[in-house]
PDB file of C-alpha atoms in Angstrom:
ATOM      1  CA  MET D  30      13.338   8.604  10.264  1.00 84.00           C
ATOM      2  CA  PRO D  31      10.120  10.661  10.282  1.00 86.00           C
ATOM      3  CA  SER D  32      10.125  13.532  12.779  1.00 90.00           C
ATOM      4  CA  ALA D  33       7.602  13.866  15.596  1.00 92.00           C
ATOM      5  CA  SER D  34       5.734  16.560  13.663  1.00 93.00           C
ATOM      6  CA  GLU D  35       5.552  14.317  10.586  1.00 94.00           C
ATOM      7  CA  VAL D  36       4.273  11.378  12.626  1.00 95.00           C
ATOM      8  CA  SER D  37       1.722  13.676  14.255  1.00 95.00           C
ATOM      9  CA  LEU D  38       0.542  14.662  10.780  1.00 95.00           C
ATOM     10  CA  TYR D  39       0.150  11.004   9.795  1.00 96.00           C
ATOM     11  CA  LEU D  40      -1.839  10.244  12.931  1.00 96.00           C
ATOM     12  CA  ARG D  41      -4.069  13.246  12.246  1.00 96.00           C
ATOM     13  CA  GLY D  42      -4.615  11.914   8.744  1.00 96.00           C
ATOM     14  CA  LEU D  43      -5.665   8.547  10.134  1.00 96.00           C
ATOM     15  CA  TRP D  44      -8.025  10.240  12.570  1.00 96.00           C
ATOM     16  CA  LEU D  45      -9.683  12.224   9.769  1.00 96.00           C
ATOM     17  CA  LEU D  46     -10.064   9.059   7.684  1.00 95.00           C
ATOM     18  CA  PHE D  47     -11.594   7.332  10.702  1.00 94.00           C
ATOM     19  CA  LEU D  48     -14.099  10.190  10.893  1.00 94.00           C
ATOM     20  CA  GLY D  49     -14.858   9.736   7.201  1.00 90.00           C
ATOM     21  CA  ASP D  50     -13.068  12.894   6.034  1.00 92.00           C
ATOM     22  CA  PRO D  51     -11.231  12.259   2.722  1.00 91.00           C
ATOM     23  CA  ALA D  52      -8.846  15.112   3.567  1.00 92.00           C
ATOM     24  CA  GLY D  53      -7.063  12.675   5.871  1.00 92.00           C
ATOM     25  CA  GLY D  54      -5.725  10.787   2.867  1.00 91.00           C
ATOM     26  CA  ARG D  55      -3.805  13.877   1.766  1.00 92.00           C
ATOM     27  CA  LEU D  56      -1.935  13.950   5.071  1.00 94.00           C
ATOM     28  CA  LEU D  57      -0.491  10.474   4.508  1.00 95.00           C
ATOM     29  CA  ASP D  58       2.432   9.653   2.249  1.00 93.00           C
ATOM     30  CA  LEU D  59       0.916   6.859   0.181  1.00 94.00           C
ATOM     31  CA  THR D  60       3.760   6.633  -2.311  1.00 93.00           C
ATOM     32  CA  GLU D  61       6.137   3.677  -2.450  1.00 93.00           C
ATOM     33  CA  ARG D  62       8.680   5.776  -0.537  1.00 94.00           C
ATOM     34  CA  GLY D  63       6.033   6.569   2.071  1.00 94.00           C
ATOM     35  CA  MET D  64       5.205   2.888   2.346  1.00 95.00           C
ATOM     36  CA  PHE D  65       8.807   1.974   3.115  1.00 95.00           C
ATOM     37  CA  ARG D  66       9.179   4.903   5.522  1.00 95.00           C
ATOM     38  CA  SER D  67       6.055   3.793   7.378  1.00 96.00           C
ATOM     39  CA  PHE D  68       8.067   0.895   8.810  1.00 96.00           C
ATOM     40  CA  TYR D  69       9.767   3.478  11.006  1.00 96.00           C
ATOM     41  CA  ALA D  70       6.573   3.126  13.023  1.00 96.00           C
ATOM     42  CA  ALA D  71       8.264   0.077  14.570  1.00 95.00           C
ATOM     43  CA  LEU D  72      10.999   2.322  15.983  1.00 94.00           C
ATOM     44  CA  TRP D  73       8.425   4.748  17.320  1.00 96.00           C
ATOM     45  CA  CYS D  74       6.738   1.773  19.003  1.00 95.00           C
ATOM     46  CA  LEU D  75       9.966   0.526  20.623  1.00 94.00           C
ATOM     47  CA  PRO D  76       9.361   2.044  24.101  1.00 94.00           C
ATOM     48  CA  SER D  77       5.909   0.486  24.316  1.00 95.00           C
ATOM     49  CA  MET D  78       7.200  -2.817  22.916  1.00 94.00           C
ATOM     50  CA  ALA D  79      10.027  -2.829  25.484  1.00 93.00           C
ATOM     51  CA  LEU D  80       7.475  -2.429  28.256  1.00 93.00           C
ATOM     52  CA  SER D  81       5.444  -5.270  26.775  1.00 93.00           C
ATOM     53  CA  TRP D  82       8.529  -7.482  26.630  1.00 92.00           C
ATOM     54  CA  TYR D  83       9.358  -6.671  30.261  1.00 91.00           C
ATOM     55  CA  TRP D  84       5.817  -7.586  31.318  1.00 90.00           C
ATOM     56  CA  TRP D  85       5.992 -10.834  29.320  1.00 89.00           C
ATOM     57  CA  HIS D  86       9.399 -11.589  30.847  1.00 87.00           C
ATOM     58  CA  GLU D  87       8.016 -11.151  34.357  1.00 86.00           C
ATOM     59  CA  ALA D  88       5.110 -13.463  33.558  1.00 85.00           C
ATOM     60  CA  TYR D  89       7.548 -16.038  32.167  1.00 85.00           C
ATOM     61  CA  VAL D  90       9.947 -15.863  35.125  1.00 84.00           C
ATOM     62  CA  ALA D  91       7.029 -16.287  37.529  1.00 82.00           C
ATOM     63  CA  THR D  92       6.488 -19.781  36.091  1.00 79.00           C
ATOM     64  CA  LEU D  93      10.112 -20.858  36.621  1.00 76.00           C
ATOM     65  CA  PRO D  94      11.500 -22.552  39.735  1.00 75.00           C
ATOM     66  CA  ARG D  95      12.865 -20.075  42.258  1.00 75.00           C
ATOM     67  CA  GLY D  96      16.389 -18.925  41.431  1.00 65.00           C
ATOM     68  CA  LEU D  97      16.114 -19.485  37.695  1.00 70.00           C
ATOM     69  CA  GLY D  98      16.061 -16.564  35.273  1.00 67.00           C
ATOM     70  CA  THR D  99      16.581 -15.701  31.641  1.00 77.00           C
ATOM     71  CA  GLY D 100      19.307 -13.975  29.694  1.00 79.00           C
ATOM     72  CA  GLY D 101      19.287 -11.380  26.943  1.00 84.00           C
ATOM     73  CA  ILE D 102      18.448 -14.100  24.428  1.00 90.00           C
ATOM     74  CA  PHE D 103      14.903 -14.065  25.829  1.00 89.00           C
ATOM     75  CA  PHE D 104      14.358 -10.483  24.653  1.00 92.00           C
ATOM     76  CA  LEU D 105      16.041 -11.199  21.330  1.00 93.00           C
ATOM     77  CA  ARG D 106      13.581 -14.010  20.741  1.00 93.00           C
ATOM     78  CA  LEU D 107      10.662 -11.760  21.648  1.00 92.00           C
ATOM     79  CA  ALA D 108      11.953  -9.175  19.176  1.00 93.00           C
ATOM     80  CA  MET D 109      12.092 -11.875  16.493  1.00 94.00           C
ATOM     81  CA  VAL D 110       8.486 -12.849  17.241  1.00 94.00           C
ATOM     82  CA  GLU D 111       7.437  -9.202  17.072  1.00 93.00           C
ATOM     83  CA  ALA D 112       9.175  -8.647  13.727  1.00 94.00           C
ATOM     84  CA  ILE D 113       7.736 -11.779  12.129  1.00 94.00           C
ATOM     85  CA  CYS D 114       4.221 -11.059  13.398  1.00 93.00           C
ATOM     86  CA  TRP D 115       4.509  -7.511  12.061  1.00 94.00           C
ATOM     87  CA  MET D 116       5.670  -8.516   8.574  1.00 95.00           C
ATOM     88  CA  VAL D 117       3.774 -11.723   7.784  1.00 95.00           C
ATOM     89  CA  PRO D 118       0.255 -10.206   7.857  1.00 95.00           C
ATOM     90  CA  LEU D 119       1.395  -7.405   5.533  1.00 95.00           C
ATOM     91  CA  ILE D 120       2.849  -9.942   3.099  1.00 95.00           C
ATOM     92  CA  LEU D 121      -0.402 -11.915   3.232  1.00 95.00           C
ATOM     93  CA  ILE D 122      -2.390  -8.723   2.575  1.00 94.00           C
ATOM     94  CA  GLY D 123      -0.227  -8.143  -0.497  1.00 94.00           C
ATOM     95  CA  ILE D 124      -0.993 -11.652  -1.756  1.00 94.00           C
ATOM     96  CA  LEU D 125      -4.696 -11.130  -1.035  1.00 93.00           C
ATOM     97  CA  LEU D 126      -4.797  -7.825  -2.932  1.00 93.00           C
ATOM     98  CA  LEU D 127      -2.956  -9.428  -5.845  1.00 93.00           C
ATOM     99  CA  ALA D 128      -5.537 -12.212  -5.956  1.00 91.00           C
ATOM    100  CA  TYR D 129      -8.367  -9.636  -5.963  1.00 88.00           C
ATOM    101  CA  GLY D 130      -6.689  -7.528  -8.652  1.00 88.00           C
ATOM    102  CA  ALA D 131      -6.245  -4.629  -6.245  1.00 88.00           C
ATOM    103  CA  LYS D 132      -2.460  -4.584  -5.843  1.00 91.00           C
ATOM    104  CA  GLN D 133      -2.436  -0.794  -6.358  1.00 93.00           C
ATOM    105  CA  LYS D 134      -3.957  -0.469  -2.873  1.00 93.00           C
ATOM    106  CA  PHE D 135      -1.023  -2.206  -1.205  1.00 95.00           C
ATOM    107  CA  ASN D 136       1.065   0.887  -0.446  1.00 95.00           C
ATOM    108  CA  ALA D 137      -1.864   2.676   1.177  1.00 95.00           C
ATOM    109  CA  LEU D 138      -2.872  -0.270   3.340  1.00 95.00           C
ATOM    110  CA  VAL D 139       0.692  -0.850   4.548  1.00 96.00           C
ATOM    111  CA  VAL D 140       0.997   2.832   5.453  1.00 96.00           C
ATOM    112  CA  VAL D 141      -2.304   2.708   7.335  1.00 96.00           C
ATOM    113  CA  ALA D 142      -1.514  -0.562   9.129  1.00 95.00           C
ATOM    114  CA  ASN D 143       1.958   0.577  10.181  1.00 96.00           C
ATOM    115  CA  TRP D 144       1.067   4.031  11.487  1.00 97.00           C
ATOM    116  CA  LEU D 145      -2.189   2.845  13.053  1.00 96.00           C
ATOM    117  CA  SER D 146      -0.150   0.410  15.136  1.00 95.00           C
ATOM    118  CA  LEU D 147       1.478   3.368  16.909  1.00 96.00           C
ATOM    119  CA  PRO D 148      -1.423   4.712  19.011  1.00 96.00           C
ATOM    120  CA  PHE D 149      -2.681   1.222  19.787  1.00 96.00           C
ATOM    121  CA  SER D 150       0.781   0.072  20.844  1.00 95.00           C
ATOM    122  CA  TYR D 151       0.877   2.838  23.445  1.00 96.00           C
ATOM    123  CA  GLY D 152      -2.710   2.104  24.407  1.00 95.00           C
ATOM    124  CA  TYR D 153      -1.715  -1.460  25.276  1.00 95.00           C
ATOM    125  CA  ALA D 154       1.400  -0.168  27.061  1.00 95.00           C
ATOM    126  CA  THR D 155      -0.829   2.001  29.242  1.00 95.00           C
ATOM    127  CA  LEU D 156      -2.884  -1.046  30.200  1.00 94.00           C
ATOM    128  CA  ILE D 157       0.318  -2.951  31.026  1.00 94.00           C
ATOM    129  CA  LEU D 158       1.406  -0.131  33.342  1.00 93.00           C
ATOM    130  CA  ILE D 159      -1.957  -0.284  35.093  1.00 93.00           C
ATOM    131  CA  ALA D 160      -1.625  -4.057  35.470  1.00 89.00           C
ATOM    132  CA  LEU D 161       1.911  -3.696  36.869  1.00 88.00           C
ATOM    133  CA  PHE D 162       1.181  -0.970  39.401  1.00 90.00           C
ATOM    134  CA  LEU D 163      -2.425  -1.822  40.227  1.00 88.00           C
ATOM    135  CA  PRO D 164      -2.601  -5.629  40.077  1.00 83.00           C
ATOM    136  CA  ARG D 165      -6.023  -5.612  41.747  1.00 88.00           C
ATOM    137  CA  LEU D 166      -7.439  -4.137  38.552  1.00 87.00           C
ATOM    138  CA  GLN D 167      -6.484  -7.152  36.435  1.00 85.00           C
ATOM    139  CA  GLY D 168     -10.129  -7.873  35.600  1.00 88.00           C
ATOM    140  CA  ILE D 169     -10.783  -4.328  34.418  1.00 92.00           C
ATOM    141  CA  VAL D 170      -7.528  -4.354  32.441  1.00 91.00           C
ATOM    142  CA  ALA D 171      -8.621  -7.558  30.678  1.00 92.00           C
ATOM    143  CA  ILE D 172     -11.926  -5.933  29.685  1.00 94.00           C
ATOM    144  CA  LEU D 173     -10.158  -2.789  28.462  1.00 95.00           C
ATOM    145  CA  TRP D 174      -7.653  -4.954  26.561  1.00 94.00           C
ATOM    146  CA  PHE D 175     -10.495  -6.624  24.678  1.00 94.00           C
ATOM    147  CA  ALA D 176     -12.211  -3.259  24.102  1.00 96.00           C
ATOM    148  CA  LEU D 177      -8.983  -1.868  22.633  1.00 95.00           C
ATOM    149  CA  LEU D 178      -8.742  -4.858  20.286  1.00 94.00           C
ATOM    150  CA  LEU D 179     -12.303  -4.235  19.102  1.00 95.00           C
ATOM    151  CA  MET D 180     -11.444  -0.569  18.602  1.00 95.00           C
ATOM    152  CA  LEU D 181      -8.444  -1.562  16.478  1.00 94.00           C
ATOM    153  CA  VAL D 182     -10.647  -3.785  14.300  1.00 93.00           C
ATOM    154  CA  PHE D 183     -13.276  -1.048  13.965  1.00 94.00           C
ATOM    155  CA  SER D 184     -10.717   1.684  13.190  1.00 95.00           C
ATOM    156  CA  PHE D 185      -8.834  -0.341  10.602  1.00 94.00           C
ATOM    157  CA  SER D 186     -12.106  -1.416   8.974  1.00 93.00           C
ATOM    158  CA  ARG D 187     -13.353   2.165   8.630  1.00 93.00           C
ATOM    159  CA  ILE D 188     -10.086   3.390   7.149  1.00 94.00           C
ATOM    160  CA  VAL D 189      -9.698   0.420   4.789  1.00 93.00           C
ATOM    161  CA  LYS D 190     -13.198   1.142   3.444  1.00 91.00           C
ATOM    162  CA  PHE D 191     -11.921   4.524   2.287  1.00 90.00           C
ATOM    163  CA  PHE D 192      -9.360   2.835   0.027  1.00 91.00           C
ATOM    164  CA  ILE D 193     -11.378  -0.231  -0.972  1.00 89.00           C
ATOM    165  CA  ARG D 194     -14.818   0.995  -1.898  1.00 82.00           C
ATOM    166  CA  ASP D 195     -17.790  -1.209  -2.750  1.00 76.00           C
ATOM    167  CA  GLN D 196     -15.899  -4.396  -1.866  1.00 83.00           C
ATOM    168  CA  PRO D 197     -17.056  -5.317   1.663  1.00 86.00           C
ATOM    169  CA  LEU D 198     -15.789  -8.882   1.364  1.00 89.00           C
ATOM    170  CA  LEU D 199     -12.289  -7.677   0.502  1.00 90.00           C
ATOM    171  CA  VAL D 200     -12.393  -5.173   3.387  1.00 91.00           C
ATOM    172  CA  ALA D 201     -13.332  -7.966   5.809  1.00 92.00           C
ATOM    173  CA  ALA D 202     -10.648 -10.248   4.374  1.00 92.00           C
ATOM    174  CA  VAL D 203      -7.960  -7.560   4.716  1.00 93.00           C
ATOM    175  CA  VAL D 204      -8.923  -6.819   8.336  1.00 92.00           C
ATOM    176  CA  MET D 205      -8.950 -10.517   9.240  1.00 93.00           C
ATOM    177  CA  THR D 206      -5.619 -11.035   7.484  1.00 93.00           C
ATOM    178  CA  LEU D 207      -4.033  -8.204   9.441  1.00 90.00           C
ATOM    179  CA  LEU D 208      -5.127  -9.563  12.827  1.00 89.00           C
ATOM    180  CA  ILE D 209      -5.639 -13.318  12.888  1.00 91.00           C
ATOM    181  CA  PRO D 210      -2.360 -14.653  11.388  1.00 90.00           C
ATOM    182  CA  GLY D 211      -0.366 -12.437  13.763  1.00 89.00           C
ATOM    183  CA  MET D 212      -2.253 -13.748  16.788  1.00 89.00           C
ATOM    184  CA  ILE D 213      -1.780 -17.366  15.757  1.00 91.00           C
ATOM    185  CA  LEU D 214       1.857 -16.892  14.778  1.00 92.00           C
ATOM    186  CA  SER D 215       2.656 -15.067  17.999  1.00 91.00           C
ATOM    187  CA  GLU D 216       1.695 -17.975  20.242  1.00 89.00           C
ATOM    188  CA  LEU D 217       3.192 -20.608  17.936  1.00 93.00           C
ATOM    189  CA  LEU D 218       6.523 -18.790  17.708  1.00 92.00           C
ATOM    190  CA  GLN D 219       6.637 -18.038  21.430  1.00 91.00           C
ATOM    191  CA  ARG D 220       6.110 -21.721  22.207  1.00 91.00           C
ATOM    192  CA  PHE D 221       8.637 -22.795  19.558  1.00 91.00           C
ATOM    193  CA  LEU D 222      11.276 -20.367  20.814  1.00 88.00           C
ATOM    194  CA  GLY D 223      10.627 -21.233  24.449  1.00 86.00           C
ATOM    195  CA  VAL D 224       9.425 -17.809  25.606  1.00 86.00           C
ATOM    196  CA  TYR D 225       5.818 -18.743  26.373  1.00 87.00           C
ATOM    197  CA  PRO D 226       4.878 -18.888  30.074  1.00 82.00           C
ATOM    198  CA  SER D 227       3.974 -22.503  30.846  1.00 72.00           C
TER     199      SER D 227
END
């Protein structure tokens, strides 16, 4: 598992790429080994994901008749949803790159997508904490939530452009593929597995 200093280096690399500095690419491990190791980002995101699952659980329980609750299977199902929604967009990006004849970019984009999820995961966790402890700020939290989503789109777009030059349509397709299928799948799977607040 990558150490904290190594993860910090990756995040610095992403930041430099976001700023348009090519030096950021040299701070990322874009090899096949680096691509597989980038999935450790999921473990680094676990605390923030656990908070998200707790918040979702509370929202779900609030819709149940008084006295009813859930068991550990609820969190297992949420973990399954999370894993599927993490992997499927990356698989679709691979298919998209293959169709465009740009499969050599796959490792880099997986590395970027995985490590970029880390700061945004904790950004969303911060908003959840605000919503839990300051419920009167729900409206502001909703606005910040949307702003963070836009920032994710903007950040990923800028970094993807570094790896896919002169192909704006492919950049847009990759960004849409990363975000939209996960959003759709998340709700569908939550409803199918019975963990969606009714």
